[in-house]
Each structure stands twice: as C-alpha cells, then as structure tokens.
Tab-separated table of C-alpha atoms in Angstrom:
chain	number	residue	atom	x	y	z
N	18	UNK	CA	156.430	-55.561	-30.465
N	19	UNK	CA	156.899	-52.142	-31.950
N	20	UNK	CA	160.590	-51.128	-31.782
N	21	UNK	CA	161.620	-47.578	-30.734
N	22	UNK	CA	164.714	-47.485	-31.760
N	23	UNK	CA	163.964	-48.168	-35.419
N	24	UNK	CA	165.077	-51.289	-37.678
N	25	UNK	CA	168.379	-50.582	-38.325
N	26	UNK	CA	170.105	-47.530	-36.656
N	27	UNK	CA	173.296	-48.069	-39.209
N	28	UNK	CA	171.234	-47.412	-42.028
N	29	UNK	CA	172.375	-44.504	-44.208
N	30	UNK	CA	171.049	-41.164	-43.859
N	31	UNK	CA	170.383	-41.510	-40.247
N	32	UNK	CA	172.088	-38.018	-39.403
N	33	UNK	CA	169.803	-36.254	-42.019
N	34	UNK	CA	166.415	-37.834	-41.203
N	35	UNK	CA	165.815	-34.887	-38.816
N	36	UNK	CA	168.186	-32.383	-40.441
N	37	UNK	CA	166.147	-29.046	-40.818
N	38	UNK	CA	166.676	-28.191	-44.452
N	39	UNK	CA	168.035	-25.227	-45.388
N	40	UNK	CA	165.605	-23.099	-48.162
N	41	UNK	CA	167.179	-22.270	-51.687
N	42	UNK	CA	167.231	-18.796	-52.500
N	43	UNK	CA	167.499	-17.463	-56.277
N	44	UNK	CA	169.843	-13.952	-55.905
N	45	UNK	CA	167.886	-12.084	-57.971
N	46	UNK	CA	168.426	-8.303	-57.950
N	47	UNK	CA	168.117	-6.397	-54.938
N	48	UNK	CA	167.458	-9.274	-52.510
N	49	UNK	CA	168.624	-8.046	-49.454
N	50	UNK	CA	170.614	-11.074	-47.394
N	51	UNK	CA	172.687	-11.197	-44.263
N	52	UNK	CA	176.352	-12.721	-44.392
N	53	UNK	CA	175.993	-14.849	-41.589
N	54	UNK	CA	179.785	-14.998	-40.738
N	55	UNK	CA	180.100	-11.568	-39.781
N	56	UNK	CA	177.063	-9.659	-40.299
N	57	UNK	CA	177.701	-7.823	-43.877
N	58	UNK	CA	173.980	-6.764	-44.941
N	59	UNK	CA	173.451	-5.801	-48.389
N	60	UNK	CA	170.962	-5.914	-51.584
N	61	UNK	CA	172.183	-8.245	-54.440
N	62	UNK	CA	173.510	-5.845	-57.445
N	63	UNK	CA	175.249	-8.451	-59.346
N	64	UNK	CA	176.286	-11.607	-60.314
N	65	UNK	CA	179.550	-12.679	-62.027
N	66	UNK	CA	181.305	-16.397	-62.271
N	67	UNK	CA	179.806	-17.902	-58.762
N	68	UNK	CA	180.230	-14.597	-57.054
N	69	UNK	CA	177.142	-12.452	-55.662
N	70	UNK	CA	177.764	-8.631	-55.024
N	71	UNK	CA	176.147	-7.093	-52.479
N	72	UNK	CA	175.661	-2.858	-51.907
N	73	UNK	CA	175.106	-2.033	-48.487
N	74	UNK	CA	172.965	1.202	-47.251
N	75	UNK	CA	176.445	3.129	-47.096
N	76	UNK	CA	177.108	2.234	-50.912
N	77	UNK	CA	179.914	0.000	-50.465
N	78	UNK	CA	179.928	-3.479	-51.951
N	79	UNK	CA	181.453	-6.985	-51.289
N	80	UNK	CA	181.582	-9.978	-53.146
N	81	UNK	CA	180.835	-13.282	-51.701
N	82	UNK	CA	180.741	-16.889	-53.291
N	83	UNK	CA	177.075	-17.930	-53.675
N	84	UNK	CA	176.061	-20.932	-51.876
N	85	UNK	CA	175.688	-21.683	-48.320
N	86	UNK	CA	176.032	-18.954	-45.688
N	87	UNK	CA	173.584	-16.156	-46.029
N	88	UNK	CA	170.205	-15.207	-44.018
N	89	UNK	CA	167.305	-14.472	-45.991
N	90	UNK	CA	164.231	-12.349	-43.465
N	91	UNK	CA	166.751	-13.933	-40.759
N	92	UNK	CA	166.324	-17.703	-41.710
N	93	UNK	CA	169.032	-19.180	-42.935
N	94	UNK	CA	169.730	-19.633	-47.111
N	95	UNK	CA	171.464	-20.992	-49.795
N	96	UNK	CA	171.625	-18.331	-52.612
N	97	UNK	CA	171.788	-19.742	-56.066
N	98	UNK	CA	171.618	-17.931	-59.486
N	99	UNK	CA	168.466	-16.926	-60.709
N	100	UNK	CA	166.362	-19.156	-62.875
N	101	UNK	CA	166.703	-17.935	-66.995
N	102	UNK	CA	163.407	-16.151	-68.002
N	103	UNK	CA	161.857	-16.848	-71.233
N	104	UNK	CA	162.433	-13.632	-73.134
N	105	UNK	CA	159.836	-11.448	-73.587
N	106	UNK	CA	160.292	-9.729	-77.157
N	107	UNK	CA	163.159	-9.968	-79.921
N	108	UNK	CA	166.492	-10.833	-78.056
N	109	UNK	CA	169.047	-8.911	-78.584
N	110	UNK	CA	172.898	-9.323	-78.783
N	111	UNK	CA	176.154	-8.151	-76.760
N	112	UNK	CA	175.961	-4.739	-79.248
N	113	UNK	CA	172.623	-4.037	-78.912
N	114	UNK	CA	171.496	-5.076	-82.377
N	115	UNK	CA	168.291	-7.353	-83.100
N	116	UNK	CA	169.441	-11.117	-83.254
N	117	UNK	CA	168.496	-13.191	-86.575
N	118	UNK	CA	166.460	-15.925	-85.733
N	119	UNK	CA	168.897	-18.014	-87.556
N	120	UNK	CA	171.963	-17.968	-85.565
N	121	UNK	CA	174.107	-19.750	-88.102
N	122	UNK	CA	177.344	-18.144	-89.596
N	123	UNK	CA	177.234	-16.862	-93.098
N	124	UNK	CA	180.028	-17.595	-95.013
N	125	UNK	CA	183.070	-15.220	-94.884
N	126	UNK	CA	183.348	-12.265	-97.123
N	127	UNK	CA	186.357	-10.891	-99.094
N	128	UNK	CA	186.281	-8.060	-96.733
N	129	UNK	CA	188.089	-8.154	-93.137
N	130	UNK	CA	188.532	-5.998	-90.009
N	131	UNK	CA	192.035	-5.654	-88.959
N	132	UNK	CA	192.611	-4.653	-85.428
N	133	UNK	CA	195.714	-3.771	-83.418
N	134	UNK	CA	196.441	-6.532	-81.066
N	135	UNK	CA	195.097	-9.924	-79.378
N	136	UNK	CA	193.268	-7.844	-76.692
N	137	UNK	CA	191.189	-5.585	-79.267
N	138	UNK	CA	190.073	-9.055	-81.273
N	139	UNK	CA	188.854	-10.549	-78.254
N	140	UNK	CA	187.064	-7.457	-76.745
N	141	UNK	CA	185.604	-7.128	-80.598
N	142	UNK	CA	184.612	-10.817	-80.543
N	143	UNK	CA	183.041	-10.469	-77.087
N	144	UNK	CA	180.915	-7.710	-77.942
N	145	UNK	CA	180.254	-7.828	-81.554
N	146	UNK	CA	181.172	-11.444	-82.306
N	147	UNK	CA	177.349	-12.713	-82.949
N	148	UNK	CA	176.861	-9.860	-85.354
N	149	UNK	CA	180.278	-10.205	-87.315
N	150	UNK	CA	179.195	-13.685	-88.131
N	151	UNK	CA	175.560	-13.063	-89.134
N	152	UNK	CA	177.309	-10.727	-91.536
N	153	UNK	CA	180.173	-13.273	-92.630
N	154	UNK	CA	182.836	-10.756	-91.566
N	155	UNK	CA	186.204	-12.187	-89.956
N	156	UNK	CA	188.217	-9.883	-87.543
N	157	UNK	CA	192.080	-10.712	-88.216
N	158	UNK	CA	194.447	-8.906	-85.823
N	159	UNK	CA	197.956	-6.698	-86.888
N	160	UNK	CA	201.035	-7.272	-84.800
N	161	UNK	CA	200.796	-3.528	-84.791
N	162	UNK	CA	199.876	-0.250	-86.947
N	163	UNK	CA	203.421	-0.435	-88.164
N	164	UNK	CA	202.782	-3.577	-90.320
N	165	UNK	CA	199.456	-2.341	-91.709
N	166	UNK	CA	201.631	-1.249	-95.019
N	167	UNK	CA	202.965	-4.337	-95.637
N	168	UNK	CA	200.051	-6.182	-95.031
N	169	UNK	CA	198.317	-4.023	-97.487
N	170	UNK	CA	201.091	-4.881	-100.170
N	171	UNK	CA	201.146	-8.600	-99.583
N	172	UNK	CA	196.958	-8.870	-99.790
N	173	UNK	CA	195.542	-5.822	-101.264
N	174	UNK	CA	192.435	-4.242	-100.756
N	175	UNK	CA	189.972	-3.928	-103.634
N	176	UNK	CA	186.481	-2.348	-104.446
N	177	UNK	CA	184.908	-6.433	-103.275
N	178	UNK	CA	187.598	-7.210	-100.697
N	179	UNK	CA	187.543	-3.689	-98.198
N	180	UNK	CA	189.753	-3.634	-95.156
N	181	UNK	CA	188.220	-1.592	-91.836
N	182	UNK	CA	191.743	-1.059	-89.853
N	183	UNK	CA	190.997	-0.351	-85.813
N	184	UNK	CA	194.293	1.075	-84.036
N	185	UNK	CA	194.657	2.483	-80.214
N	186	UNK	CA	196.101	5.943	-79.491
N	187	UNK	CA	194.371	7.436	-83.315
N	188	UNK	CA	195.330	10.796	-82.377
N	189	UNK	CA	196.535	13.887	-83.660
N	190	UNK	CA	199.758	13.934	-83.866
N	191	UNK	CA	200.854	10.515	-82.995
N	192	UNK	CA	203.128	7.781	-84.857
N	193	UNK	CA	199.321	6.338	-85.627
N	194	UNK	CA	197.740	8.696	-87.269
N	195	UNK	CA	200.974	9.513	-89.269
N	196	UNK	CA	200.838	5.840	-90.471
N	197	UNK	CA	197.193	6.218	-90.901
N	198	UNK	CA	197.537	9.643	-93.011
N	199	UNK	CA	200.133	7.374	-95.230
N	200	UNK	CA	198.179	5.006	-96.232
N	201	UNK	CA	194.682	7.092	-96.978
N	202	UNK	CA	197.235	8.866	-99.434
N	203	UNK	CA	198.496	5.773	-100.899
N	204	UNK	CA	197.427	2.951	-103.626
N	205	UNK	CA	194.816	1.210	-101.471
N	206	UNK	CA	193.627	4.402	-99.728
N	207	UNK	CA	189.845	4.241	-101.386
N	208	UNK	CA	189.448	0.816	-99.929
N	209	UNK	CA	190.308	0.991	-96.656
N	210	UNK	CA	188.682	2.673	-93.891
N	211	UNK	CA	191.231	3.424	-90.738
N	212	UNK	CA	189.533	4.332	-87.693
N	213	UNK	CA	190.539	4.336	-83.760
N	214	UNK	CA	189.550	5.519	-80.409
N	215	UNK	CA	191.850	8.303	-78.347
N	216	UNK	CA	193.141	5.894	-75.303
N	217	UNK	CA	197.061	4.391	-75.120
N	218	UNK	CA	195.426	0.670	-74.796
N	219	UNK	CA	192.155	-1.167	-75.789
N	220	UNK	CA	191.437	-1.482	-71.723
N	221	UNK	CA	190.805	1.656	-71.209
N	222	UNK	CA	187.819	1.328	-73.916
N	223	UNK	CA	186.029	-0.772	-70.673
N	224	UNK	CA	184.546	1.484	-68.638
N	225	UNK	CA	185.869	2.896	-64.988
N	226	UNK	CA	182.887	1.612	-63.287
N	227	UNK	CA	182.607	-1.614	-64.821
N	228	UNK	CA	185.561	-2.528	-62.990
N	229	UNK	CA	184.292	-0.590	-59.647
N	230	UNK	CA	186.362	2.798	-60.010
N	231	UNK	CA	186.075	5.836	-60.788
N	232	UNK	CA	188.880	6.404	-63.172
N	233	UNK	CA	191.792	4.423	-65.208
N	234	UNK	CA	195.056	4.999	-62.967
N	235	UNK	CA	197.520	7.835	-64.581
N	236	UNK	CA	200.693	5.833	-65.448
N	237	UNK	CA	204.009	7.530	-65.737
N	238	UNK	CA	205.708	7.324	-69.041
N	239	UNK	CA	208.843	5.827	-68.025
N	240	UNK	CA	206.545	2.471	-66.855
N	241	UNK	CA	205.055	0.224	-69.518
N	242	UNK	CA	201.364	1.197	-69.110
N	243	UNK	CA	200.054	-2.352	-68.908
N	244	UNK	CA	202.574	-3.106	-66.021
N	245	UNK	CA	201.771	0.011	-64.569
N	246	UNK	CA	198.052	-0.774	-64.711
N	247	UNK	CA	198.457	-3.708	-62.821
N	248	UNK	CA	200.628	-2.871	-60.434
N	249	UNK	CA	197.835	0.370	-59.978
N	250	UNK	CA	195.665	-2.316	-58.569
N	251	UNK	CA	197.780	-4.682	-57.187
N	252	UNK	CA	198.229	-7.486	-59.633
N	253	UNK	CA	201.242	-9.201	-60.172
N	254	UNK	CA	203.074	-8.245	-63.597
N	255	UNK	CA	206.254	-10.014	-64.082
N	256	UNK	CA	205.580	-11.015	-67.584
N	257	UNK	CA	202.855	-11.766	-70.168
N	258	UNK	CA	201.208	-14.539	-68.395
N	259	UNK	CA	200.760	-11.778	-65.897
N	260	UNK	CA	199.335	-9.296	-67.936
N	261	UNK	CA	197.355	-11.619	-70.081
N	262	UNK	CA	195.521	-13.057	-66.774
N	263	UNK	CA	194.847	-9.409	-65.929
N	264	UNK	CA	193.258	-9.070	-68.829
N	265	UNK	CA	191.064	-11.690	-68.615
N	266	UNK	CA	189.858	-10.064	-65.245
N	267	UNK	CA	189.002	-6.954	-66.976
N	268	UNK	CA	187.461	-8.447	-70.427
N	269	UNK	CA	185.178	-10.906	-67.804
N	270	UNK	CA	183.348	-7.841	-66.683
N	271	UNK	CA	182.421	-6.390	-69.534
N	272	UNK	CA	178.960	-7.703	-70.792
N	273	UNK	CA	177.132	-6.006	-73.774
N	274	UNK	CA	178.209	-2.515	-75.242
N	275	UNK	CA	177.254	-0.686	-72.284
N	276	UNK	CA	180.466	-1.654	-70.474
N	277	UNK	CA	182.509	0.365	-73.264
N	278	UNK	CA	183.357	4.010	-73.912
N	279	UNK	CA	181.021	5.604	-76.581
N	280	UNK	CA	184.764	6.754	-78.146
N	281	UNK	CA	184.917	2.564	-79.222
N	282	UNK	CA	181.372	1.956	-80.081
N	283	UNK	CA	181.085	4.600	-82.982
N	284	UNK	CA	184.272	3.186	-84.586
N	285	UNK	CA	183.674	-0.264	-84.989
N	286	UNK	CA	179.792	0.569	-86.420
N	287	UNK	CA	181.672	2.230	-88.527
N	288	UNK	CA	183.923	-0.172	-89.972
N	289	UNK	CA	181.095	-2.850	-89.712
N	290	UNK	CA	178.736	-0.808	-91.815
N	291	UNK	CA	182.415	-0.257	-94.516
N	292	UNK	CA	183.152	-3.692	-95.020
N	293	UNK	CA	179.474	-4.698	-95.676
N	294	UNK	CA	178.091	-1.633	-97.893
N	295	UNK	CA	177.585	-3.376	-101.169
C-alpha cells in the first residue's frame, strides 16, 4: 500500500526537500542588485574583504556584506565574489611592471632602501614588494631622518653597497631637506641617493578617492596630524594601537600604484633603478 506520508517523516532534511533554492550570483562589476532590506538599488563598483559597494543613479555608494540578501532582475540572490579569470597576456604586478615568470626571490644585494618609518615599508612592500625581490633588494626602515647620519657611519655606503634613503615632508626648507643637504655634502654623499615626496605623512601618498573623499582633512598644527586624521573621520585615537589599526584601514584600500600620488611613484623608481644600476 503506497504511503503518502513518506517512510520516515523524522528523516533529516525534511524542511529543505521543498525549499526553493536561492540562485548564486557572482558580483561582478556593474551588476545592478536590490538590497532587499530596505530597497538600496545600485550597480556593483567594488569589492574589498567580504564587502560589495554599490553606486546608485544619484552617485552615492554603500557597502554591504556579500552573501544572502540581495535581488537580482527581482528574484532573490546570494552575491558571491567573482570567479578568477585566467589572464589573458603577461601579468603584471602591484607597480605596474611585467612579472618574471619565475617568481622566486633573488638573493639580497649589498645595496638597501632605507625609508622613514613602519608605515612607508609596508606601503613600499605592498606596492613594490614583488619587484624588490625579483631584484634582491631589501627595504630596511629609519626610526627617522634624524638617524640617517649615524646609520651611515655605523654601515657605510660604498660604490657595491648604495643606499636609496625615502623621507616624508622633503621640502624646501624643512629640518629634512637640511639633513638631506648634509649628508649629499658629506663622506658617503656619492653613494647615496636621498629622495622624498612633499606631504607631512606617508598616508597622504594614498590617494583622496581611494578612500572615498575628495581631499586629506587640513589638520591644525597644535594636533598631532595622525590623531588629527583620525579623529577627521571619526576613528578612535587614544594611542598607537589606534593609529596603527587606522592605518591598516587606509593601506587595505590601496591596490596597485594607481591608488598613490604620482609625487611617490617617481621617487621610489628612482631609488629602485639607484640601488640596482651596475
């Protein structure tokens, strides 16, 4: 006797057997989707760490975690990241330079890059990291310009062991370019190379509109301009777990060299091409 109620109505997955299922949706670039909580509409312009951004037709974005939640042509969606695509041609790194098809470090030359600070050795890394290794270069970061003499006098520079020095605020004028006149005149002066870019921090090498605005905020000189960043958008900055977490948020946005200010780009070329000329 045929039973309608089924062999075992305990059985697991019962509740799904007639669950509609709900279509997987790659958020490739300018999908347009619905928010289904309260209506947003917009076309997909990015995607960063599990978050989708969305532009709607007034310009202003959102972002939204990517997963359930969204209507796709008014059907309900999961959005997921978009499948990797076999590149097409020669790919290409974070600077824009041609990668080797061996990948593999070479080992370390003599030379070095010295930047100032922990922020301008990871935002070098980030960028130009793949191409410092294929060239065997190591970027070693100063505690500040100030100690750039003594580090010259403790390990100095030769004609086969070059330094390329990279220091915020290079200016006319300022305590850094004094330094940086000093030392051109001095001993080691024909074998190091000291470059910078005009800005009071590394961050503001990152473009405005990388981080969605339209300009770095103006900070008044009697607040520490990191802290005064922060608090500019509304981070907290009690100390330097603070500031290194903001940071973080700002160095997570930036993706190849396109992200940074021309003013950055020239300089460390430049110091790249010095400590490899043979």
């Amino acid at each position: 006797m045929d039973d309608r109620y089924g062999t075992d109505v305990l059985a697991a997955g019962w509740r799904e057997q007639h669950r509609k299922q709900v279509a997987q949706v790659e958020a490739s670039r300018d999908l347009v989707v619905e928010v289904a909580e309260d209506g947003y509409c917009g076309a997909v312009v990015g995607l960063s760490q599990g978050l989708v951004e969305l532009e709607d037709r007034f310009g202003k974005k959102r972002l939204f975690p990517l997963g359930p939640g969204f209507l796709v042509d008014g059907q309900p969606a999961v959005l997921i990241p978009p499948a990797a695509k076999a590149a097409a041609g020669p790919k290409r790194t974070a600077s824009g330079s041609f990668a080797a098809p061996d990948s593999r470090a070479r080992v370390a030359r003599p030379s070095r890059i010295l930047v100032e600070g922990r922020h301008d050795a990871e935002l070098v890394e980030k960028v130009w990291g793949a191409d410092l290794r294929a060239e065997g270069v190591v970027v070693e970061y100063l505690q500040g310009v100030d100690l750039l003499d003594a580090t010259l006098r403790d390990d100095p520079p030769s004609a086969k062991r070059r330094y390329g020095v990279l220091v915020d605020h290079l200016v006319p004028g300022s305590k850094e370019a004094r330094i940086a006149q000093a030392v051109e005149r001095g001993p080691h002066g024909a074998h190091v190379r000291i470059v910078g870019h005009p800005f009071v921090d590394v961050w503001q090498c990152v473009k405005p509109e990388v981080l969605g605005i339209t300009a770095w905020p103006q900070v008044p000189r009697s607040i520490e301009w990191k802290v005064g960043i922060c608090r500019a958008f509304g981070w907290p900055a009690e100390d330097q777990a603070d500031i290194a977490r903001a940071w973080q948020r700002i160095l997570g946005r930036v993706r190849t060299y396109r992200d940074l200010e021309p003013s950055l780009l020239g300089r460390v070329e430049e110091l790249i091409d010095f400590v490899t000329a043979p």
